[in-house]
Short mmCIF file of C-alpha atoms in Angstrom, two decimals:
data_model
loop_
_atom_site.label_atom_id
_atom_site.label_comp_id
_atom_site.label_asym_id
_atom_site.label_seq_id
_atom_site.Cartn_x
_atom_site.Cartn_y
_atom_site.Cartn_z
CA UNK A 15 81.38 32.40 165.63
CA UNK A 16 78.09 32.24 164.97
CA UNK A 17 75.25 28.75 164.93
CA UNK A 18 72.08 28.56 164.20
CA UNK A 19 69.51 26.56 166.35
CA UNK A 20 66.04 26.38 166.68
CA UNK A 21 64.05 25.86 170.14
CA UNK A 22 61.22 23.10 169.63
CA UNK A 23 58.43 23.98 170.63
CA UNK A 24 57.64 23.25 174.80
CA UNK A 25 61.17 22.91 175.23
CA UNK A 26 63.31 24.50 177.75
CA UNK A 27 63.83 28.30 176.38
CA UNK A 28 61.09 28.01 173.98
CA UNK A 29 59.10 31.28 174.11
CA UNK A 30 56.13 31.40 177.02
CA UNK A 31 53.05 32.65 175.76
CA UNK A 32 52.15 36.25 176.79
CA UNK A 33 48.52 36.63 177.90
CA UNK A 34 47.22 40.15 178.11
CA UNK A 35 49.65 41.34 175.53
CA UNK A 36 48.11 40.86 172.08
CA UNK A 37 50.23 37.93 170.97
CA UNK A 38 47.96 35.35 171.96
CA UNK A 39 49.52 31.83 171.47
CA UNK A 40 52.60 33.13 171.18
CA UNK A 41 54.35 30.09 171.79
CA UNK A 42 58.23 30.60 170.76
CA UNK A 43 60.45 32.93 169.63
CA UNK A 44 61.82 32.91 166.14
CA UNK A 45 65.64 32.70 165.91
CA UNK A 46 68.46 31.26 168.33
CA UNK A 47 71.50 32.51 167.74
CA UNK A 48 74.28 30.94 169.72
CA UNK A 49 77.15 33.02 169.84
CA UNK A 50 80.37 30.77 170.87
CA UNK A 51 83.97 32.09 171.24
CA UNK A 52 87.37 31.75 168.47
CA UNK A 53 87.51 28.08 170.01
CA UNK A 54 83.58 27.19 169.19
CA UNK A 55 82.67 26.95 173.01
CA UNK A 56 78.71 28.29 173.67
CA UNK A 57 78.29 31.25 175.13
CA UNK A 58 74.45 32.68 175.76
CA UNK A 59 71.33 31.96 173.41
CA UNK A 60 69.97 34.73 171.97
CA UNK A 61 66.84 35.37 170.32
CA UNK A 62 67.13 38.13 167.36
CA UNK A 63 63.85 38.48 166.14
CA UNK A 64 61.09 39.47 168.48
CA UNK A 65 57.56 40.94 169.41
CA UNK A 66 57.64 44.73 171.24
CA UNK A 67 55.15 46.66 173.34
CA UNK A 68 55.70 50.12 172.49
CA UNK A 69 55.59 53.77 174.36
CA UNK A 70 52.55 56.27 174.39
CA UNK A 71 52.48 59.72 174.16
CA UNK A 72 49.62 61.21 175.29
CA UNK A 73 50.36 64.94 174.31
CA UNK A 74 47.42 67.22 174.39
CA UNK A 75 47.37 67.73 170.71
CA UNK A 76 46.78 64.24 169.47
CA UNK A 77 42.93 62.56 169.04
CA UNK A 78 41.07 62.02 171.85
CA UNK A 79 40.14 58.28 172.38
CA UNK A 80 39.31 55.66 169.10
CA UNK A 81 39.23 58.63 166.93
CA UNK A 82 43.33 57.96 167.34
CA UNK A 83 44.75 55.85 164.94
CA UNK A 84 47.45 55.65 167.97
CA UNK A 85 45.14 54.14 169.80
CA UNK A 86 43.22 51.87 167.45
CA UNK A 87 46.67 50.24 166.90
CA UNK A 88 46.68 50.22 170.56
CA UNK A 89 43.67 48.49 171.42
CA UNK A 90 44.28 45.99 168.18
CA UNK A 91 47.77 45.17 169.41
CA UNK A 92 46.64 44.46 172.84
CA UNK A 93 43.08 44.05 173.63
CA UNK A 94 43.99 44.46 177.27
CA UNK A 95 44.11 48.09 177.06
CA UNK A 96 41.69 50.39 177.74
CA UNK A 97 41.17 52.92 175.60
CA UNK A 98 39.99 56.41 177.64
CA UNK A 99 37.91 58.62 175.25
CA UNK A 100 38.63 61.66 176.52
CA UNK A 101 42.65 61.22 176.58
CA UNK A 102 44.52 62.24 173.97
CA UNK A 103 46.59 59.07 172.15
CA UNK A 104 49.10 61.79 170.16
CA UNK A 105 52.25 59.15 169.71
CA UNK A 106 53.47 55.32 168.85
CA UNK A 107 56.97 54.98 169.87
CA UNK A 108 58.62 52.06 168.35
CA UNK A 109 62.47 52.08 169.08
CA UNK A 110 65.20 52.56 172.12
CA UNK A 111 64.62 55.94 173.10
CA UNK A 112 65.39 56.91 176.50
CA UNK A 113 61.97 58.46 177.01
CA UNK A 114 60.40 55.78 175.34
CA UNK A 115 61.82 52.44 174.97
CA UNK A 116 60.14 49.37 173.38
CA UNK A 117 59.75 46.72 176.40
CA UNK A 118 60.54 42.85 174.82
CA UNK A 119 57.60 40.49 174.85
CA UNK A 120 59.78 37.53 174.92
CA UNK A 121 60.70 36.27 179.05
CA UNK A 122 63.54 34.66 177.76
CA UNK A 123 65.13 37.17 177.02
CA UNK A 124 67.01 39.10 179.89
CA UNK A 125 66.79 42.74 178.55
CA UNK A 126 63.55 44.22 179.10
CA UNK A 127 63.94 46.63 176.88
CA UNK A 128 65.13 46.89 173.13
CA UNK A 129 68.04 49.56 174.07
CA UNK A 130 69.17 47.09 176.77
CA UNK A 131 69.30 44.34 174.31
CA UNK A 132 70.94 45.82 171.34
CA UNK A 133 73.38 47.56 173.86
CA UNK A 134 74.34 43.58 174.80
CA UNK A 135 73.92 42.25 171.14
CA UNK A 136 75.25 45.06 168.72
CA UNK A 137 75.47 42.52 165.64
CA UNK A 138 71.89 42.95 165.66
CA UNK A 139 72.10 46.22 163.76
CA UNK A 140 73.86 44.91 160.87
CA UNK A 141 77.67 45.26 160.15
CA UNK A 142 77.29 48.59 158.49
CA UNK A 143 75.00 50.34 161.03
CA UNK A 144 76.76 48.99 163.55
CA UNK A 145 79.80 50.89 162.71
CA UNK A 146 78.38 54.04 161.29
CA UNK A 147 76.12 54.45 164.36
CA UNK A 148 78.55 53.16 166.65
CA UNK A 149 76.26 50.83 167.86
CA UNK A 150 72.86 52.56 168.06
CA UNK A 151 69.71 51.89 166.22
CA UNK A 152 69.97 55.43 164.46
CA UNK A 153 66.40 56.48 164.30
CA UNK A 154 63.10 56.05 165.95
CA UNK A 155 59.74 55.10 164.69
CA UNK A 156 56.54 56.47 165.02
CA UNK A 157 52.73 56.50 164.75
CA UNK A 158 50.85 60.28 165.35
CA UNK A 159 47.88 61.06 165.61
CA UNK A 160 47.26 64.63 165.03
CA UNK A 161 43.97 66.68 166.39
CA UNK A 162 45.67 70.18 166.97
CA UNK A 163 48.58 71.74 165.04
CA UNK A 164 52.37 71.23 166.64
CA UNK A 165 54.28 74.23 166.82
CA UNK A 166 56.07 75.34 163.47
CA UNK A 167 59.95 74.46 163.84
CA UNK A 168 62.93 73.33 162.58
CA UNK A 169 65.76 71.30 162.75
CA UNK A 170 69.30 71.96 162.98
CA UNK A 171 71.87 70.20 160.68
CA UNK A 172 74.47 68.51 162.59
CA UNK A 173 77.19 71.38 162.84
CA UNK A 174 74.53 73.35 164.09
CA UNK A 175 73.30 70.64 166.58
CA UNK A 176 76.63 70.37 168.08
CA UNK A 177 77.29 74.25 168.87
CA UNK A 178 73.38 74.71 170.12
CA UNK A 179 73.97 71.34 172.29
CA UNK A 180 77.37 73.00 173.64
CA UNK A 181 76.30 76.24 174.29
CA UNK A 182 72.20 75.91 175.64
CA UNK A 183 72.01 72.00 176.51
CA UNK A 184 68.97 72.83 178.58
CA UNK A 185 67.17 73.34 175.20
CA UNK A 186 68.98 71.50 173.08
CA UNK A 187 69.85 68.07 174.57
CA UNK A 188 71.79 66.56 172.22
CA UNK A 189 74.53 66.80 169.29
CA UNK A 190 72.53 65.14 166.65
CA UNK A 191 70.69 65.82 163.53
CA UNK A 192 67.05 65.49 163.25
CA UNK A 193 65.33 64.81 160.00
CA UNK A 194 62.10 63.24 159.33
CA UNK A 195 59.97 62.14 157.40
CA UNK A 196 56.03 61.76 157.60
CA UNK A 197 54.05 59.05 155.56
CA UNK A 198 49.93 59.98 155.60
CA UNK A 199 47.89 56.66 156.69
CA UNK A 200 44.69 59.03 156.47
CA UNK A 201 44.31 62.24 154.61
CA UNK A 202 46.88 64.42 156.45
CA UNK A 203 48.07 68.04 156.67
CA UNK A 204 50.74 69.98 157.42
CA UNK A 205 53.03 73.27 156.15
CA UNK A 206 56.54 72.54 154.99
CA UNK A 207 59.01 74.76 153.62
CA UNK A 208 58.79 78.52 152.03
CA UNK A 209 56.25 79.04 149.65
CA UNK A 210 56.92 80.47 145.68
CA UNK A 211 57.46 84.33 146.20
CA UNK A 212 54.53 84.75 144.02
CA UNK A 213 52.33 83.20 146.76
CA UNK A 214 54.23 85.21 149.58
CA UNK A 215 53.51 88.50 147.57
CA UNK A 216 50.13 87.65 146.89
CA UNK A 217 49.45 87.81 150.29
CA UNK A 218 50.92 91.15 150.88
CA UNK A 219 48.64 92.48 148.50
CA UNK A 220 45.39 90.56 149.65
CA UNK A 221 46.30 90.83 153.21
CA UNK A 222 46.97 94.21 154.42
CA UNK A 223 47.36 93.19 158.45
CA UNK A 224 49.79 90.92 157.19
CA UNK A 225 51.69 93.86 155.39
CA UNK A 226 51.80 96.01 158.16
CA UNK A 227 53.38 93.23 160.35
CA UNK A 228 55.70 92.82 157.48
CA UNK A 229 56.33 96.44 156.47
CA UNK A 230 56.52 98.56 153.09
CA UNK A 231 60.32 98.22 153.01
CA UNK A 232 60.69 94.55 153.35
CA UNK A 233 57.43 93.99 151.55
CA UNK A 234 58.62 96.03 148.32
CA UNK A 235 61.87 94.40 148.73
CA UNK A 236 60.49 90.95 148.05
CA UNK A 237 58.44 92.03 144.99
CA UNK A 238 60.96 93.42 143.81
CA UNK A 239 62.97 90.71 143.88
CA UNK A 240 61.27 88.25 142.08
CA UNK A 241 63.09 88.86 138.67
CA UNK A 242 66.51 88.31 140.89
CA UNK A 243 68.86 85.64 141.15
CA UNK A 244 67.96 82.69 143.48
CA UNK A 245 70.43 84.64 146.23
CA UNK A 246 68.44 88.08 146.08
CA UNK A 247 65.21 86.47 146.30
CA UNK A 248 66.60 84.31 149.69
CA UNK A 249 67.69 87.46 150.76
CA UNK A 250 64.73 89.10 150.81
CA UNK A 251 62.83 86.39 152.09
CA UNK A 252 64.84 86.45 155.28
CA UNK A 253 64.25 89.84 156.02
CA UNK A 254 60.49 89.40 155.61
CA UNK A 255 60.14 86.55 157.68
CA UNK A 256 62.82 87.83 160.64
CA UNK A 257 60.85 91.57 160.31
CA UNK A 258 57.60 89.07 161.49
CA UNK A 259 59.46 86.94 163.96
CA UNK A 260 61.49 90.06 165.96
CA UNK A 261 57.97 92.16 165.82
CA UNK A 262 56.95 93.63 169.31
CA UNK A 263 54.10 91.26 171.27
CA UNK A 264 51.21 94.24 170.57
CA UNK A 265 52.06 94.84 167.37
CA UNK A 266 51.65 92.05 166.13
CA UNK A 267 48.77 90.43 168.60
CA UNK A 268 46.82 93.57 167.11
CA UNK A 269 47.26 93.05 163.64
CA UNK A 270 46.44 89.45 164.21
CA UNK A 271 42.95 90.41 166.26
CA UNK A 272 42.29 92.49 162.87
CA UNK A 273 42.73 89.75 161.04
CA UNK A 274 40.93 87.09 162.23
CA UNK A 275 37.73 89.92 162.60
CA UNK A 276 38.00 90.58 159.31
CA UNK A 277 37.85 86.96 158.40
CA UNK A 278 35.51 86.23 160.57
CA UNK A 279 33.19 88.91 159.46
CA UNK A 280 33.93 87.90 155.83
CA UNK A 281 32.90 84.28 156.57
CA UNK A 282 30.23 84.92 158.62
CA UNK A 283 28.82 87.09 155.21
CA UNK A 284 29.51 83.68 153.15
CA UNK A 285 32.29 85.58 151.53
CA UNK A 286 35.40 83.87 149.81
CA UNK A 287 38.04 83.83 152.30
CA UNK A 288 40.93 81.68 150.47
CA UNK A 289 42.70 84.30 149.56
CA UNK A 290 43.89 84.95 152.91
CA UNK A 291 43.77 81.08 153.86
CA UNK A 292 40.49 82.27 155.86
CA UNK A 293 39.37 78.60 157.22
CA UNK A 294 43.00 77.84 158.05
CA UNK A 295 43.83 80.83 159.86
CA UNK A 296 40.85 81.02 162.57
CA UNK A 297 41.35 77.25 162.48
CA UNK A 298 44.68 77.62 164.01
CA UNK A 299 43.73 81.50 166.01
CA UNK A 300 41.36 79.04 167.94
CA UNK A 301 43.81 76.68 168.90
CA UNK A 302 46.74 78.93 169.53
CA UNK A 303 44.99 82.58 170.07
CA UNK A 304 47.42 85.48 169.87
CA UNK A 305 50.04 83.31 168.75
CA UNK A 306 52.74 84.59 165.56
CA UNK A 307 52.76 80.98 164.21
CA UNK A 308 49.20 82.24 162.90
CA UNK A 309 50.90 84.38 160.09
CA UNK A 310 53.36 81.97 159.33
CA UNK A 311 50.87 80.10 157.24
CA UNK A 312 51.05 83.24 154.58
CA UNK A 313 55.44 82.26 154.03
CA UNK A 314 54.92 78.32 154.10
CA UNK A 315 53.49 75.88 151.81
CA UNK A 316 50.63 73.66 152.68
CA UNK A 317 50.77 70.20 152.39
CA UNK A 318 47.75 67.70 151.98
CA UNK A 319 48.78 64.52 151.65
CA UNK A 320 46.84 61.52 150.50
CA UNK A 321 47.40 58.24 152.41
CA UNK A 322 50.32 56.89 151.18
CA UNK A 323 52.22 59.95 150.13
CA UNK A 324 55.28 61.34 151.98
CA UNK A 325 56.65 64.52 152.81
CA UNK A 326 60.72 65.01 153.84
CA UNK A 327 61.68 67.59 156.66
CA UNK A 328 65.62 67.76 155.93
CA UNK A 329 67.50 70.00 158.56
CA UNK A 330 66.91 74.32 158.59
CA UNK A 331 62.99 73.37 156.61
CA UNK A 332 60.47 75.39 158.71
CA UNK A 333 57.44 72.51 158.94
CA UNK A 334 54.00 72.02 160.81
CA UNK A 335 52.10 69.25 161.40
CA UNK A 336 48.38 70.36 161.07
CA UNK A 337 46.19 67.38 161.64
CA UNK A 338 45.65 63.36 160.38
CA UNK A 339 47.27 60.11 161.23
CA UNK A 340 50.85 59.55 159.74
CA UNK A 341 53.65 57.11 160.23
CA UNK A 342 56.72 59.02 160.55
CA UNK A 343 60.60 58.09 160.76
CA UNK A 344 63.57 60.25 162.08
CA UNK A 345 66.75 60.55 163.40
CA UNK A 346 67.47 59.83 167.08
CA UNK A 347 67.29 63.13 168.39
CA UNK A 348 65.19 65.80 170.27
CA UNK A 349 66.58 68.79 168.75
CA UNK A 350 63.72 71.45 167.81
CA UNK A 351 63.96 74.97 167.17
CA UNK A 352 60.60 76.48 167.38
CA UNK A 353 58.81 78.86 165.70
CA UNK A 354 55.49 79.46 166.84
CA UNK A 355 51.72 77.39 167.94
CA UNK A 356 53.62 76.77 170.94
CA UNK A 357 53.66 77.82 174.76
CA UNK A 358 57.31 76.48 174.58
CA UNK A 359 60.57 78.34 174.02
CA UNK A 360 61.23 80.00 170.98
CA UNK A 361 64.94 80.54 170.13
CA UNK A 362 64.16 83.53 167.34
CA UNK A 363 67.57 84.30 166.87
CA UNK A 364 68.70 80.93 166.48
CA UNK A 365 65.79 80.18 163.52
CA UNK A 366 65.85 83.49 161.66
CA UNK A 367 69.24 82.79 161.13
CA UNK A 368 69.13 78.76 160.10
CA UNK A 369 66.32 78.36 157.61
CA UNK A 370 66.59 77.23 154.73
CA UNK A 371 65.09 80.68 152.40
CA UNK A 372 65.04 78.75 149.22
CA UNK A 373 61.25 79.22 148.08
CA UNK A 374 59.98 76.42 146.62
CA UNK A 375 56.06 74.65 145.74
CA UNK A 376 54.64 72.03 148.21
CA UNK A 377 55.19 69.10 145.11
CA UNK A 378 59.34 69.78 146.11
CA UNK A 379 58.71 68.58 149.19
CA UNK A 380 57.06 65.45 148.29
CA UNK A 381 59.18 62.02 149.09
CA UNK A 382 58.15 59.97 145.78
CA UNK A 383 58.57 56.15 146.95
CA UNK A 384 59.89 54.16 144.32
CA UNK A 385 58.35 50.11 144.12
CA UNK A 386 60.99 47.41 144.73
CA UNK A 387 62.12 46.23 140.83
CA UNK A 388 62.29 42.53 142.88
CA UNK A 389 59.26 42.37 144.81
CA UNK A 390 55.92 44.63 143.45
CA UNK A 391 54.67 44.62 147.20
CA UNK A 392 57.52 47.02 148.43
CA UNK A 393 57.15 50.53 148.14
CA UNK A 394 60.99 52.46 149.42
CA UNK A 395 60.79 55.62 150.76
CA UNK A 396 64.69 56.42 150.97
CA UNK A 397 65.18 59.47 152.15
CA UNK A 398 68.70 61.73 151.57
CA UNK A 399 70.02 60.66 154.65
CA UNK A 400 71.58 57.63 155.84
CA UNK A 401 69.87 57.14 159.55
CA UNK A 402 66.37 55.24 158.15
CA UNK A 403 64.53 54.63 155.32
CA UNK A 404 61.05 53.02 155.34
CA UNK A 405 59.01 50.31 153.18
CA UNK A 406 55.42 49.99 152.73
CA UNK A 407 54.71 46.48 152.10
CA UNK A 408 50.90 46.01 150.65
CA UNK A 409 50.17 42.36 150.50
CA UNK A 410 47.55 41.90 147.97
CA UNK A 411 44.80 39.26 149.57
CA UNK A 412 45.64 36.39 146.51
CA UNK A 413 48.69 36.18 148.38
CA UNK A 414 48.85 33.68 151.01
CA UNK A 415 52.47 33.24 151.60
CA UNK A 416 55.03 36.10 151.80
CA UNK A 417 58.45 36.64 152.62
CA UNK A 418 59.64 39.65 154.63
CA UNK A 419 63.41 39.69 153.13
CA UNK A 420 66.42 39.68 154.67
CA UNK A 421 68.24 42.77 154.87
CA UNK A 422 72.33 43.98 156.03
CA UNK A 423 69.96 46.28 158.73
CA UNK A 424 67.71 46.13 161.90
CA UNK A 425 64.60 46.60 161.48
CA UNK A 426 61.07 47.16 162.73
CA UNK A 427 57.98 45.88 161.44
CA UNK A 428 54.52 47.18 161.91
CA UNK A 429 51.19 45.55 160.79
CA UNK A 430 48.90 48.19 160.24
CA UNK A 431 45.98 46.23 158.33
CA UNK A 432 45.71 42.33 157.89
CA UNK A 433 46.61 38.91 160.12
CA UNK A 434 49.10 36.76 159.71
CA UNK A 435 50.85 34.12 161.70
CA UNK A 436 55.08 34.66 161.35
CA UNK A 437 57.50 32.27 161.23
CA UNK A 438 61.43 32.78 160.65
CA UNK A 439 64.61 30.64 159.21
CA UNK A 440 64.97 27.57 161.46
CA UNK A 441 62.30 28.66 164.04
CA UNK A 442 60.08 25.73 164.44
CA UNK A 443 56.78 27.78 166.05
CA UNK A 444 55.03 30.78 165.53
CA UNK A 445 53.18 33.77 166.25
CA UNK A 446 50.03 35.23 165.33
CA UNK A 447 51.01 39.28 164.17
CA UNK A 448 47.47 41.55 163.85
CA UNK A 449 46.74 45.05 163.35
CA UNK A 450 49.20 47.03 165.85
CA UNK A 451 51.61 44.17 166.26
CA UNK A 452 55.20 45.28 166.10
CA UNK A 453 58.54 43.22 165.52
CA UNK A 454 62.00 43.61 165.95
CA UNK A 455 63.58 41.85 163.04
CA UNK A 456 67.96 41.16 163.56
CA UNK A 457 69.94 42.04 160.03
CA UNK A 458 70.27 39.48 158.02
CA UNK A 459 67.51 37.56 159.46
CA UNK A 460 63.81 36.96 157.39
CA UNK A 461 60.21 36.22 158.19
CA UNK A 462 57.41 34.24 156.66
CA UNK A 463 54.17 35.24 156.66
CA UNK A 464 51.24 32.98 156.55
CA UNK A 465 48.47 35.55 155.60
CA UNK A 466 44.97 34.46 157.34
CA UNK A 467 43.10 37.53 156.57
CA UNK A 468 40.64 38.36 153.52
CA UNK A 469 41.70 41.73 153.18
CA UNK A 470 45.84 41.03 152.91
CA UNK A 471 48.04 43.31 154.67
CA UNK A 472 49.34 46.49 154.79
CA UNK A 473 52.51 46.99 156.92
CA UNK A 474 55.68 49.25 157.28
CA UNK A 475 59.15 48.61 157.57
CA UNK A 476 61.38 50.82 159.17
CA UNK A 477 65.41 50.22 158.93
CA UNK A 478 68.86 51.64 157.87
CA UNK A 479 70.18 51.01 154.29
CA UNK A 480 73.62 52.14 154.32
#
């Protein structure tokens, strides 16, 4: 059995507040939920909705310093910090993952961390989730901030994840799927899935050091196959794309020092270059020199997203992040199969035989959110899986008062622009949410938001809708 209660405020087990943390005046938690046994006795208070500090990455390819939106969010969330200008702030982690798990702001509260907690209060996810996920939150959160590309790779579908994870752990460390999605907050790029073979063969005719890496035979083959069925032209594809990924170190690391001196030349002559993605190639030659993922960017399409739009990486789709600030949402799991712009391991075998060949243009792999029918503020990105889905909620600034529903999932809730002070069902205090804040919202439980800034606010949701 379940009551509801609510801690006044100063009261024994109201909420202390947390200075050096961002919530300033944080004076009491939202929610008590007092669980009591079949015959009604009390067992342990528990608080279900929540503030979180959240876990850093500081991998070398994301912005150095303020340019991160990481670490704007950072600095906004807790003025405390100190933000170092010449470290890189690459990732926001907001969720219970080993490596990273969101630490409670809230003393009363036992756990420190969120995976502690929901591992002692599995309601929390929702009915549901709760089963489905067998009590996990089933995907992780993030903010990136991207200054140099991360390596081209894919993910395997769960079948797949399972035999890697059995038979090379050491690589693959768990049994899981690992789709994602990535929603620009600045003007963002990346590469995503196979391009139309009239692109590809395009660039075997403009291209000629890409053609040689390729070969006649498996060149011809593709152009030829463009009049095939779907089947003939995947077909084809592979061949092209394993013929680049099995080629011998020097072959290819010579082909690819022709290249860029062509371009280079070209450019340097204030010649055209786009036909042979000129400013994108040295681009990426500087940051990963002699590296294959350099002619990958003549098979996959390239994404530039505005802020606001969304791209979905479903398992076997060969992807890059390029550079920009995005929120992004996955799967719990760190399953990657790489394909180049990395020092790391590349499984070839493994990804020549996975991908998904179906060529396609860049507008397929656009994630079209559709706007909530019973509030115009929410925008749903719902993926075609089950483990997350993700609202933007854009609180116009005529809006003073706004309700952050209710919903049969966990959630968590970002503030990227605006102020407001929360408040939740039968929670008598408050606390003051600002640009980085983040909150752990219980299923089934709301928030009201008292808006105090000029500009509204902009914030995203992340949860499960099963």
């Amino acid at each position: 059995m379940l009551t509801l209660d609510a801690a006044p405020v100063g009261a024994p087990g109201a909420c202390d507040s947390f200075p050096g943390t961002g919530w300033t005046n944080f004076t009491a938690c939202v929610l008590i939920v007092k669980n009591s046994d079949s015959d009604g006795h009390l067992a342990e208070e528990t608080v279900s909705v929540f503030p979180l500090t959240c876990a850093v990455q500081n991998y070398a390819w994301g912005k150095l310093g303020r340019d991160s939106e990481v670490a704007k969010l950072l600095a906004s969330g807790n003025p405390a910090v100190q933000i170092d200008p010449d470290k890189p702030y690459a990732e926001l982690w907001m969720g219970t993952h080993p490596k990273g798990d969101a630490v409670i702001l809230d003393n009363r509260i036992p756990q420190k961390t969120l995976g502690q907690w929901i591992a002692n209060n599995p309601g929390c996810l929702g009915s549901k989730v709760k089963e489905a996920f067998k009590g996990q939150l089933p995907f992780l959160f993030k903010v990136l901030s991207v200054n140099t590309a991360l390596s081209i790779q894919a993910h395997p579908t769960k079948e797949l994840a399972a035999k890697l994870h059995a038979q090379a752990p050491e690589h693959y460390p768990d049994a899981n799927h690992k789709p994602e999605m990535a929603i620009a907050l600045t003007p963002f790029e990346g590469m995503c899935g196979f391009r139309p073979v009239e692109q590809i063969v395009a660039f075997l005719k403009n291209v000629p050091e890409f053609r040689t890496l390729i070969g006649n035979v498996a060149a011809e083959q593709l152009e030829r196959s463009k009049g095939d069925d779907p089947r003939g032209v995947s077909a084809a594809l592979r061949v092209c794309f394993t013929r680049m990924m099995k080629s011998e170190k020097k072959v290819f690391v010579d082909q690819l020092n022709l290249l860029v001196k062509r371009i280079s030349q070209e450019a340097a002559a204030g010649k055209d270059t786009s036909s042979s993605c000129g400013e994108l190639l040295l681009r990426l030659h500087s940051q990963y020199p002699g590296d294959i993922g350099c002619f990958a960017i003549y098979f996959l399409n390239l994404m530039k997203l505005q802020p606001g739009e969304c791209m979905f990486l479903g398992a076997n789709e060969p992807h890059a992040y390029l550079y920009g600030d995005c929120i992004e949402c996955m799967a719990c799991s760190d399953n990657t199969v790489r394909a180049g712009l990395t020092p790391k391991f590349i499984d070839v075998l493994t990804l020549c035989e996975m991908l998904n060949y179906t060529p396609a243009p860049s507008s397929s792999k656009l994630l079209v959110p559709t706007q909530s029918r019973l509030d115009p503020c929410i925008f749903l990105y719902d993926p075609p899986v089950p483990d997350f889905a993700v609202m933007k909620i854009e609180i116009p600034s005529s809006i003073k008062l706004y309700l952050v529903s209710a919903i049969d999932s966990a959630s968590i809730l970002l503030v990227i622009r605006g102020q407001a002070v929360g408040t939740s069902t039968a929670a008598v205090s408050d606390m003051a949410l600002t640009r980085g804040s983040v909150l752990f919202i219980s299923a089934n439980e709301s928030v009201s938001l008292h808006l105090s800034s000029a500009e509204g606010m902009l914030l995203f949701r992340a949860c499960c809708l099963l």
